[in-house]
Amino acid sequence: MILVGTGAGCRSFNDEGVEEVELAGHRLGAMTPETGGTGLAVVDEHEVWRRNLDGSWHRLATADVVLQSIAAVGDTIFAGAMSEAAVLRIEASGRAVRLESFDHVPGRSEWFAVGPPLGVRSMALNADATAILAAVHVGGIPRSIDGGDSWAPTLPILFDVHEVRAHPFLPNFVAAAAAVGLCVSM
């Protein structure tokens, strides 16, 4: 199964290439798989939805900020906000709670917007899910190794990170697309 988020719903393609449209009329942004085969998506810029194994979708939370990225660590879901450079934790109650810990990343006062607004463009987990990485537009890649309770910078903010991704099997291998080129951890 391949899922493609679009401005007019989620396109799902089975092994034979047959396409179905899910969540027709909704705009899907960032998407991420979850352990067990379910998936998460930012829907209509302010909502987090889960896709179940049977292909049905249900809304988990609504945020009062525009969401741009998403990641899940076990049962905990994190969403990155656009224009505020915030990370939110999605609670079981459906509340999206801003993480104050992300507001206090060392060096945050040096972050700045160039072109697009300051925001959390993408999020990733390393392969063994011990680190959460948040790519901030001209803010570097803050990393949390304690479930979002604290964050630390990993590279200079002037690298202007556009996206961060982690290798699916190698826990210490992370790559980031940046204005300075491809950044790779070793």
N, CA and C of each residue as an Amber inpcrd file, in Angstrom:
protein
   558
   0.8410000  -1.1770000   0.0000000   0.0000000   0.0000000   0.0000000
   0.8830000   1.2360000   0.0000000   0.5970000   2.1300000  -0.9110000
   1.2900000   3.4190000  -0.9630000   0.2460000   4.5010000  -0.7390000
   0.5550000   5.4220000   0.1700000  -0.3310000   6.5430000   0.4620000
   0.3460000   7.8340000   0.0310000  -0.4180000   8.7010000  -0.6270000
   0.0910000   9.9920000  -1.0800000  -0.8780000  11.0680000  -0.6040000
  -0.3950000  11.9590000   0.2520000  -1.2160000  13.0640000   0.7190000
  -1.2540000  14.1670000  -0.3240000  -2.4400000  14.6850000  -0.6080000
  -2.5950000  15.7540000  -1.5930000  -3.5020000  16.8380000  -1.0240000
  -3.6820000  17.8830000  -1.7920000  -4.5880000  18.9560000  -1.4050000
  -6.0510000  18.5840000  -1.5500000  -6.3160000  17.4150000  -2.0870000
  -7.7050000  16.9720000  -2.3000000  -7.9400000  15.5670000  -1.7480000
  -7.2290000  15.2150000  -0.6960000  -7.4320000  13.9130000  -0.0740000
  -6.1850000  13.0630000  -0.0940000  -6.3340000  11.8400000   0.3730000
  -5.2370000  10.8830000   0.4020000  -5.4560000   9.8800000  -0.7140000
  -4.4860000   9.7320000  -1.5670000  -4.5500000   8.7410000  -2.6380000
  -3.9000000   7.4710000  -2.1100000  -4.6200000   6.3570000  -2.1300000
  -4.0410000   5.0830000  -1.7110000  -3.9710000   4.1640000  -2.9200000
  -2.8170000   3.5200000  -3.0850000  -2.5810000   2.6170000  -4.2010000
  -2.2650000   1.2360000  -3.6440000  -3.0190000   0.2190000  -4.1010000
  -2.7430000  -1.1330000  -3.6410000  -1.6310000  -1.7550000  -4.4790000
  -1.3120000  -3.0230000  -4.2340000  -0.2080000  -3.6900000  -4.9300000
  -0.4140000  -3.7900000  -6.4340000  -1.6590000  -3.7410000  -6.8800000
  -1.9460000  -3.7950000  -8.3120000  -2.0010000  -2.4000000  -8.9390000
  -1.7780000  -1.3710000  -8.1420000  -1.7960000  -0.0110000  -8.6530000
  -3.1750000   0.6180000  -8.7050000  -4.1690000  -0.0490000  -8.1400000
  -5.5250000   0.4960000  -8.1300000  -5.5860000   1.6190000  -7.0950000
  -6.1080000   2.7500000  -7.5240000  -6.1570000   3.9340000  -6.6780000
  -7.5310000   4.1380000  -6.0600000  -7.5220000   4.5370000  -4.7940000
  -8.7310000   4.9840000  -4.1080000  -8.4340000   6.3470000  -3.4980000
  -9.4780000   7.1370000  -3.3010000  -9.3120000   8.4360000  -2.6450000
  -9.9210000   8.3340000  -1.2580000  -9.1240000   8.6590000  -0.2740000
  -9.5770000   8.6770000   1.1220000  -9.5670000  10.1260000   1.5960000
 -10.4430000  10.4610000   2.4830000 -10.5670000  11.8310000   3.0020000
 -10.7240000  12.8500000   1.8860000 -11.5410000  12.5140000   0.9140000
 -11.7810000  13.4040000  -0.2280000 -12.2080000  14.7830000   0.2710000
 -11.6520000  15.8180000  -0.3540000 -11.9940000  17.1830000   0.0080000
 -11.1700000  17.7450000   1.1510000 -10.3060000  16.9260000   1.7510000
  -9.4370000  17.4040000   2.8290000  -8.0150000  17.5600000   2.2970000
  -7.3080000  18.5270000   2.8440000  -5.9090000  18.7560000   2.4620000
  -5.0090000  17.9970000   3.4270000  -4.1980000  17.0850000   2.8890000
  -3.2680000  16.3350000   3.7200000  -1.8810000  16.9100000   3.5790000
  -1.2430000  17.1080000   4.7120000   0.1310000  17.6030000   4.7370000
   1.0680000  16.4730000   5.0990000   1.8750000  16.6870000   6.1250000
   2.8460000  15.6890000   6.5460000   2.1540000  14.3850000   6.9290000
   2.8120000  13.2800000   6.6060000   2.3060000  11.9570000   6.9580000
   3.4590000  11.1440000   7.5400000   3.1460000  10.2070000   8.4390000
   4.1750000   9.3320000   8.9960000   3.5500000   7.9960000   9.3860000
   4.2880000   6.9020000   9.1940000   3.7660000   5.6030000   9.6240000
   3.9230000   5.4400000  11.1280000   3.0970000   4.5650000  11.6910000
   3.2130000   4.2000000  13.0930000   3.5410000   2.7160000  13.1720000
   4.0840000   2.2980000  14.2910000   4.3250000   0.8820000  14.5130000
   2.9960000   0.1410000  14.4460000   2.9730000  -0.9740000  13.7700000
   1.7460000  -1.7610000  13.6840000   0.9540000  -1.5260000  12.4160000
   1.3970000  -0.6130000  11.5630000   0.7390000  -0.4270000  10.2780000
  -0.2440000   0.7190000  10.1760000  -0.5240000   1.3980000  11.2780000
  -1.3900000   2.5700000  11.1930000  -0.5300000   3.7550000  10.7410000
  -1.1560000   4.8850000  10.4940000  -0.4140000   6.0630000  10.0720000
  -1.0530000   7.3310000  10.5840000  -0.2770000   8.3860000  10.5760000
  -0.7410000   9.6940000  11.0280000  -0.5900000  10.7010000   9.9130000
  -1.4470000  11.7180000   9.9310000  -1.3590000  12.7790000   8.9380000
  -1.8290000  14.0910000   9.5380000  -1.2220000  15.1680000   9.0520000
  -1.7310000  16.5070000   9.3220000  -2.7970000  16.7570000   8.2640000
  -4.0190000  17.0640000   8.7190000  -5.1550000  17.2400000   7.8130000
  -5.7060000  18.6570000   7.9760000  -5.9210000  19.3080000   6.8510000
  -6.4750000  20.6680000   6.8250000  -5.6830000  21.6360000   7.7060000
  -4.3920000  21.3930000   7.8160000  -3.4020000  22.2410000   8.4780000
  -3.5410000  22.3780000   9.9910000  -4.6690000  22.0100000  10.5750000
  -4.8760000  22.2000000  12.0110000  -5.2420000  20.9240000  12.7530000
  -5.3370000  19.8100000  12.0390000  -5.8070000  18.5750000  12.6730000
  -4.8050000  17.4460000  12.4870000  -4.8030000  16.5210000  13.4500000
  -4.0210000  15.2930000  13.3540000  -5.0110000  14.1420000  13.2810000
  -4.8600000  13.3250000  12.2320000  -5.7410000  12.1820000  12.0090000
  -4.9160000  10.9060000  11.9780000  -5.5620000   9.7840000  12.3230000
  -4.9370000   8.4590000  12.2380000  -5.6710000   7.6300000  11.1900000
  -4.8790000   6.9220000  10.3760000  -5.4360000   5.9640000   9.4080000
  -5.2940000   4.5810000  10.0280000  -6.4180000   3.8940000  10.1910000
  -6.4260000   2.5610000  10.7720000  -6.0640000   1.5110000   9.7230000
  -5.8380000   0.3040000  10.1660000  -5.4570000  -0.7830000   9.2650000
  -6.5110000  -1.0670000   8.2010000  -7.7790000  -0.8090000   8.5140000
  -8.8570000  -1.0740000   7.5490000  -9.0560000   0.0800000   6.5550000
  -8.2160000   1.1090000   6.6480000  -8.3120000   2.2430000   5.7350000
  -9.2150000   3.3590000   6.2170000  -9.8390000   3.1910000   7.3640000
 -10.6820000   4.2560000   7.9040000  -9.8050000   5.2810000   8.6310000
 -10.2810000   6.5150000   8.6740000  -9.5670000   7.6140000   9.3060000
 -10.3830000   8.1750000  10.4560000  -9.7320000   8.6620000  11.4980000
 -10.4330000   9.4140000  12.5420000  -9.5180000  10.5070000  13.0940000
 -10.1570000  11.6110000  13.4470000  -9.4410000  12.7800000  13.9600000
  -9.0140000  12.5110000  15.4010000  -7.7470000  12.8170000  15.6990000
  -7.2180000  12.6660000  17.0490000  -7.1820000  13.9820000  17.8090000
  -6.8820000  15.0700000  17.0840000  -6.7110000  16.3560000  17.7720000
  -6.8460000  17.5110000  16.7930000  -7.1410000  18.6780000  17.3600000
  -7.1860000  19.9240000  16.6130000  -6.2760000  20.9220000  17.3170000
  -5.4870000  21.6480000  16.5390000  -4.5630000  22.6390000  17.0930000
  -4.9880000  24.0290000  16.6530000  -4.6370000  25.0360000  17.4450000
  -4.9760000  26.4120000  17.0800000  -3.8660000  27.0850000  16.2790000
  -2.8390000  26.3120000  15.8980000  -1.7610000  26.8080000  15.0400000
  -1.7030000  25.9310000  13.7870000  -1.0670000  26.4340000  12.7370000
  -0.9040000  25.6610000  11.5050000   0.1880000  24.6230000  11.7330000
  -0.1530000  23.3620000  11.4800000   0.7900000  22.2570000  11.6610000
   1.4940000  21.9470000  10.3450000   2.7680000  21.5790000  10.4450000
   3.5740000  21.3610000   9.2540000   4.2920000  20.0130000   9.2580000
   4.4670000  19.3970000  10.4190000   5.2120000  18.1390000  10.5060000
   4.6370000  17.2800000  11.6230000   5.0140000  15.9870000  11.6030000
   4.4490000  15.0610000  12.5810000   5.3980000  13.8900000  12.7970000
   5.4060000  13.3680000  14.0290000   6.2090000  12.1960000  14.3780000
   5.5260000  11.4920000  15.5420000   5.7450000  10.1940000  15.6420000
   5.1730000   9.4210000  16.7470000   6.2710000   8.6070000  17.4090000
   6.2980000   8.6690000  18.7420000   7.2170000   7.8620000  19.5400000
   6.3470000   6.9840000  20.4130000   6.1950000   5.7180000  20.0150000
   5.2770000   4.8410000  20.7310000   3.8790000   5.4070000  20.6450000
   3.2610000   5.6300000  21.7870000   1.9070000   6.1760000  21.8310000
   1.8850000   7.7040000  21.8610000   3.0380000   8.3330000  21.8620000
   3.1090000   9.7900000  21.9520000   3.2900000  10.3860000  20.5610000
   2.4330000  11.3460000  20.2450000   2.4630000  12.0050000  18.9450000
   2.9300000  13.4410000  19.1320000   3.8620000  13.8550000  18.2590000
   4.3760000  15.2200000  18.2630000   4.0430000  15.8530000  16.9200000
   3.7030000  17.1340000  16.9360000   3.4300000  17.8730000  15.6990000
   4.2170000  19.1700000  15.7320000   4.7960000  19.5250000  14.5790000
   5.5610000  20.7570000  14.4660000   4.7170000  21.8430000  13.8380000
   4.8210000  23.0480000  14.3880000   4.0120000  24.1720000  13.9100000
   4.7930000  25.0460000  12.9380000   4.0460000  25.5760000  11.9820000
   4.5930000  26.5300000  11.0210000   4.4280000  27.9290000  11.6090000
   5.3150000  28.7900000  11.3110000   5.3280000  30.2120000  11.6500000
   5.5280000  30.5090000  13.1300000   5.5060000  29.5180000  13.9780000
   5.7820000  29.7620000  15.3880000   6.9640000  28.9460000  15.8740000
   7.4600000  28.0340000  15.0590000   8.5450000  27.1300000  15.4470000
   8.2570000  26.5000000  16.7980000   7.1200000  25.8490000  16.8850000
   6.7110000  25.1860000  18.1160000   6.5420000  23.6950000  17.8590000
   6.6950000  22.9200000  18.9250000   6.3680000  21.5030000  18.8920000
   5.2340000  21.2840000  19.8790000   4.2270000  20.5470000  19.4320000
   3.0780000  20.2410000  20.2710000   3.0270000  18.7460000  20.5440000
   2.5810000  18.3750000  21.7290000   2.3370000  16.9790000  22.0750000
   0.8270000  16.7650000  22.0120000   0.4230000  15.7310000  21.3040000
  -0.9960000  15.4160000  21.1740000  -1.3860000  14.5050000  22.3290000
  -2.2880000  14.9790000  23.1650000  -2.7280000  14.2010000  24.3180000
  -3.8820000  13.2800000  23.9340000  -4.0690000  12.2260000  24.7120000
  -5.1460000  11.2630000  24.4580000  -6.5150000  11.9370000  24.4640000
  -6.6400000  13.0440000  25.1760000  -7.9050000  13.7760000  25.2520000
  -8.2150000  14.5310000  23.9600000  -7.2250000  14.6190000  23.0430000
  -7.4210000  15.3680000  21.8130000  -6.8600000  16.7760000  21.8680000
  -6.3000000  17.1480000  23.0090000  -5.6870000  18.4730000  23.1280000
  -4.3010000  18.4660000  22.5140000  -3.9510000  19.5270000  21.8390000
  -2.6040000  19.7190000  21.3160000  -1.9220000  20.7210000  22.2400000
  -0.9280000  20.2690000  23.0030000  -0.2910000  21.0890000  24.0250000
   1.1100000  21.4890000  23.5730000   1.3570000  22.7840000  23.5630000
   2.6740000  23.3010000  23.1710000   3.7090000  22.8860000  24.2080000
   4.8490000  22.3650000  23.7290000   5.9300000  21.9680000  24.6240000
   6.7680000  23.1870000  24.9830000   6.6880000  23.6060000  26.2210000
   7.4930000  24.7420000  26.6650000   8.9730000  24.4190000  26.5660000
   9.3190000  23.1320000  26.7040000  10.7230000  22.7330000  26.6260000
  11.3220000  23.1010000  25.2700000  10.5510000  23.0290000  24.1930000
  11.0530000  23.3770000  22.8710000  11.2450000  24.8880000  22.7390000
  10.4680000  25.6420000  23.4930000  10.6100000  27.1040000  23.4830000
  11.9020000  27.5520000  24.1650000  12.5780000  26.6180000  24.8570000
  13.7880000  26.9640000  25.6070000  15.0250000  26.2270000  25.1050000
  15.0270000  25.8430000  23.8240000  16.2130000  25.2140000  23.2360000
  17.3770000  26.1980000  23.3460000  18.5320000  25.7530000  23.8340000
  19.6880000  26.6570000  23.8570000  19.9660000  27.2110000  22.4560000
  20.1500000  28.5220000  22.3600000  20.4100000  29.1850000  21.0890000
  19.1600000  29.6060000  20.3360000  17.9900000  29.3420000  20.8830000
  16.7490000  29.6750000  20.1820000  16.6390000  31.1730000  19.8820000
  17.1790000  31.9840000  20.7210000  17.0860000  33.4340000  20.4910000
  17.8090000  33.8550000  19.2090000  18.6610000  32.9820000  18.6650000
  19.3860000  33.2840000  17.4240000  18.6390000  32.8180000  16.1790000
  17.5680000  32.0620000  16.3280000  16.8040000  31.5980000  15.1740000
  16.1980000  32.8020000  14.4700000  16.0770000  32.7290000  13.1490000
  15.4650000  33.8410000  12.4250000  14.8150000  33.3390000  11.1420000
  13.8410000  34.0860000  10.6830000  13.0990000  33.7260000   9.4700000
  13.7220000  34.4040000   8.2610000  13.9560000  33.6110000   7.2240000
  14.4290000  34.1100000   5.9310000  13.5100000  33.4930000   4.8940000
  12.8120000  34.3160000   4.1240000  11.8560000  33.7490000   3.1630000
  10.6430000  33.2110000   3.9050000  10.4400000  31.8790000   3.8840000
   9.2960000  31.3020000   4.6050000   9.4080000  31.5930000   6.1010000
   8.2960000  31.5430000   6.8160000   8.3360000  31.8350000   8.2490000
   9.1130000  30.7850000   9.0290000   9.5710000  31.1860000  10.2010000
  10.2470000  30.2970000  11.1310000   9.2800000  29.1890000  11.5050000
   9.6350000  27.9330000  11.2550000   8.7200000  26.8420000  11.5630000
   9.4380000  25.5080000  11.6350000   8.7570000  24.5120000  12.2090000
   9.2850000  23.1520000  12.2980000   8.8660000  22.4340000  11.0200000
   9.7710000  22.4150000  10.0380000   9.4630000  21.8980000   8.6980000
   9.2650000  20.3970000   8.6550000  10.0740000  19.6490000   9.4040000
   9.9310000  18.1990000   9.4110000  10.3860000  17.6580000  10.7520000
   9.9440000  16.4470000  11.0620000  10.3430000  15.7650000  12.2820000
  10.6820000  14.3290000  11.9240000  11.6000000  13.7550000  12.6850000
  11.9880000  12.3670000  12.4440000  12.3980000  11.7290000  13.7650000
  12.3360000  10.4110000  13.7770000  12.8400000   9.6140000  14.8960000
  14.0120000   8.8170000  14.3860000  15.0300000   8.6400000  15.2170000
  16.0940000   7.7590000  14.7820000  15.5760000   6.3190000  14.8070000
  16.3450000   5.3780000  14.2560000  15.8660000   4.0090000  14.0260000
  15.4170000   3.2890000  15.2850000  16.0590000   3.5390000  16.4140000
  15.6290000   2.8510000  17.6340000  14.7130000   3.7180000  18.5040000
  14.2140000   4.8100000  17.9240000  13.2350000   5.7030000  18.5650000
  13.7300000   6.2780000  19.8930000  15.0450000   6.4900000  20.0080000
  15.5750000   7.0900000  21.2270000  15.7820000   8.5950000  21.0860000
  15.6280000   9.1130000  19.8760000  15.8120000  10.5530000  19.6630000
  14.7530000  11.0880000  18.7140000  14.2200000  12.2570000  19.0580000
  13.2840000  12.9880000  18.2020000  14.0730000  14.1610000  17.6280000
  13.9620000  14.3580000  16.3270000  14.6760000  15.4380000  15.6560000
  13.6670000  16.3760000  15.0110000  13.8630000  17.6650000  15.1750000
  12.9530000  18.6630000  14.6110000  13.7330000  19.6340000  13.7340000
  13.4640000  19.6260000  12.4310000  14.1340000  20.5350000  11.5060000
  13.4330000  21.8840000  11.5380000  14.1480000  22.9010000  12.0070000
  13.5900000  24.2450000  12.1270000  14.1870000  25.1170000  11.0310000
  13.3180000  25.7770000  10.2650000  13.7840000  26.6710000   9.2070000
  14.6160000  27.7880000   9.8210000  15.8810000  27.7900000   9.5440000
  16.9260000  28.6520000  10.0870000  16.9040000  28.6360000  11.6270000
  16.9360000  27.3860000  12.1250000  17.0200000  27.1600000  13.5630000
  17.7670000  25.8710000  13.8680000  18.2560000  25.1890000  12.8260000
  19.0020000  23.9580000  13.0420000  18.0960000  22.7490000  13.2350000
  18.6240000  21.7660000  13.9380000  17.8680000  20.5420000  14.2300000
  17.9630000  20.2670000  15.7270000  17.0490000  20.8080000  16.5110000
  17.0200000  20.4370000  17.9230000  16.6800000  18.9520000  18.0660000
  17.2750000  18.3200000  19.0890000  17.0850000  16.8900000  19.3280000
  16.6690000  16.6810000  20.7770000  15.7180000  15.7650000  20.9680000
  15.3040000  15.3760000  22.3100000  15.5600000  13.8850000  22.4840000
  16.1930000  13.5300000  23.5950000  16.4170000  12.1140000  23.9040000
  15.6240000  11.6900000  25.1420000  14.6970000  12.5530000  25.5680000
  13.8890000  12.2360000  26.7490000  12.3920000  12.4440000  26.4950000
  11.9600000  12.1250000  25.2850000  10.5350000  12.2120000  24.9710000
   9.9890000  13.6230000  24.8680000  10.8330000  14.5900000  24.5730000
  10.3790000  15.9640000  24.4120000  10.4570000  16.8020000  25.6650000
  10.9730000  16.2370000  26.7680000  11.0740000  17.0100000  28.0070000
  12.1730000  18.0620000  27.9400000  13.2080000  17.8160000  27.1140000
  14.2590000  18.8020000  26.9000000  14.7810000  18.6470000  25.4770000
  15.3920000  19.7020000  24.9580000  15.8970000  19.7330000  23.5820000
  17.2720000  20.3590000  23.5750000  18.1300000  19.8830000  22.6580000
  19.4770000  20.4310000  22.5110000  19.7710000  20.6350000  21.0300000
  20.5180000  21.6860000  20.6800000  20.8700000  21.9080000  19.2780000
  21.8570000  20.8440000  18.8050000  21.8920000  20.6010000  17.4810000
  22.8050000  19.6040000  16.9340000  23.7470000  20.1720000  15.8850000
  23.3720000  21.2390000  15.1980000  24.2310000  21.8370000  14.1760000
  23.9430000  23.3230000  14.0690000  24.8260000  24.0610000  13.4370000
  24.6570000  25.5220000  13.3560000  23.3590000  25.9220000  12.6470000
  22.7180000  26.9510000  13.1570000  21.4490000  27.3920000  12.5700000
  21.6120000  27.9080000  11.1510000  22.7600000  28.4250000  10.8130000
  22.9610000  28.9770000   9.4740000  23.0140000  27.9050000   8.3880000
  23.0030000  26.6290000   8.7760000  22.9300000  25.5630000   7.7700000
  21.5730000  25.5870000   7.0690000  20.5790000  26.2700000   7.6570000
  19.2490000  26.4300000   7.0510000  18.6640000  25.0850000   6.6080000
  18.2910000  24.2790000   7.5840000  17.7800000  22.9260000   7.3260000
  16.3900000  22.9850000   6.7180000  16.1800000  22.2010000   5.6880000
  14.8800000  22.1200000   5.0330000  14.1300000  20.8600000   5.4260000
  14.8570000  19.7630000   5.6430000  14.2050000  18.5110000   6.0200000
  15.2100000  17.6070000   6.7090000  14.7270000  16.8260000   7.6840000
  15.5590000  15.8440000   8.3690000  14.8950000  14.4770000   8.2400000
  15.7110000  13.4560000   7.9990000  15.2280000  12.0800000   7.8920000
  16.2250000  11.1640000   8.5850000  15.7300000  10.0940000   9.1610000
  16.5770000   9.1200000   9.8400000  16.5520000   7.7990000   9.0790000
  17.6730000   7.1020000   9.1300000  17.7670000   5.7920000   8.4850000
  16.8430000   4.8240000   9.2210000  16.1330000   3.9470000   8.4970000
  15.1790000   3.0530000   9.1560000  15.8100000   1.9530000  10.0090000
  17.1160000   1.6480000   9.8100000  17.7390000   0.5480000  10.5520000
  18.9800000   0.9460000  11.3420000  19.6430000   2.0100000  10.9500000
  20.8660000   2.4410000  11.6260000  20.5510000   3.6010000  12.5650000
  20.5440000   3.3620000  13.8830000  20.0890000   4.3970000  14.8240000
  20.9300000   5.6590000  14.8630000  22.2030000   5.5990000  14.4790000
  23.0520000   6.7820000  14.5540000  23.1980000   7.4940000  13.2210000
  22.3790000   7.1260000  12.2280000  22.5060000   7.7290000  10.9060000
  21.2900000   8.5990000  10.6110000  21.5470000   9.9030000  10.4690000
  20.5050000  10.8810000  10.1700000  21.0230000  11.7570000   9.0330000
  20.1440000  12.1190000   8.1180000  20.5170000  13.0020000   7.0170000
  19.5780000  14.2020000   7.0050000  20.1200000  15.3340000   6.5900000
  19.3150000  16.5540000   6.5020000  19.6370000  17.2830000   5.2080000
  18.5920000  17.7010000   4.5160000  18.7450000  18.5670000   3.3510000
  18.8200000  19.9910000   3.8750000  19.8560000  20.6980000   3.4820000
  20.0780000  22.0450000   4.0020000  20.6180000  22.9580000   2.9090000
  20.6020000  24.2390000   3.1790000  21.1080000  25.2090000   2.2130000
  22.5890000  25.0050000   1.9320000  23.3200000  24.4280000   2.8980000
  24.7500000  24.1890000   2.7100000  25.0170000  22.8490000   2.0350000
  23.9790000  22.0830000   1.7300000  24.1290000  20.7620000   1.1090000
  23.5360000  19.6750000   1.9880000  23.9630000  18.4660000   1.7620000
  23.4730000  17.3240000   2.5270000  24.3010000  17.1720000   3.8060000
  23.6310000  17.2120000   4.9420000  24.3000000  17.0220000   6.2280000
  24.0320000  15.5820000   6.6720000  25.0850000  14.8820000   7.1100000
  24.9480000  13.4760000   7.4870000  25.6120000  13.2610000   8.8320000
  24.9370000  12.5160000   9.7070000  25.5410000  12.1720000  10.9950000
  26.3970000  10.9270000  10.8290000  27.3230000  10.7350000  11.6800000
  28.1670000   9.5340000  11.6140000  28.3080000   8.9240000  12.9860000
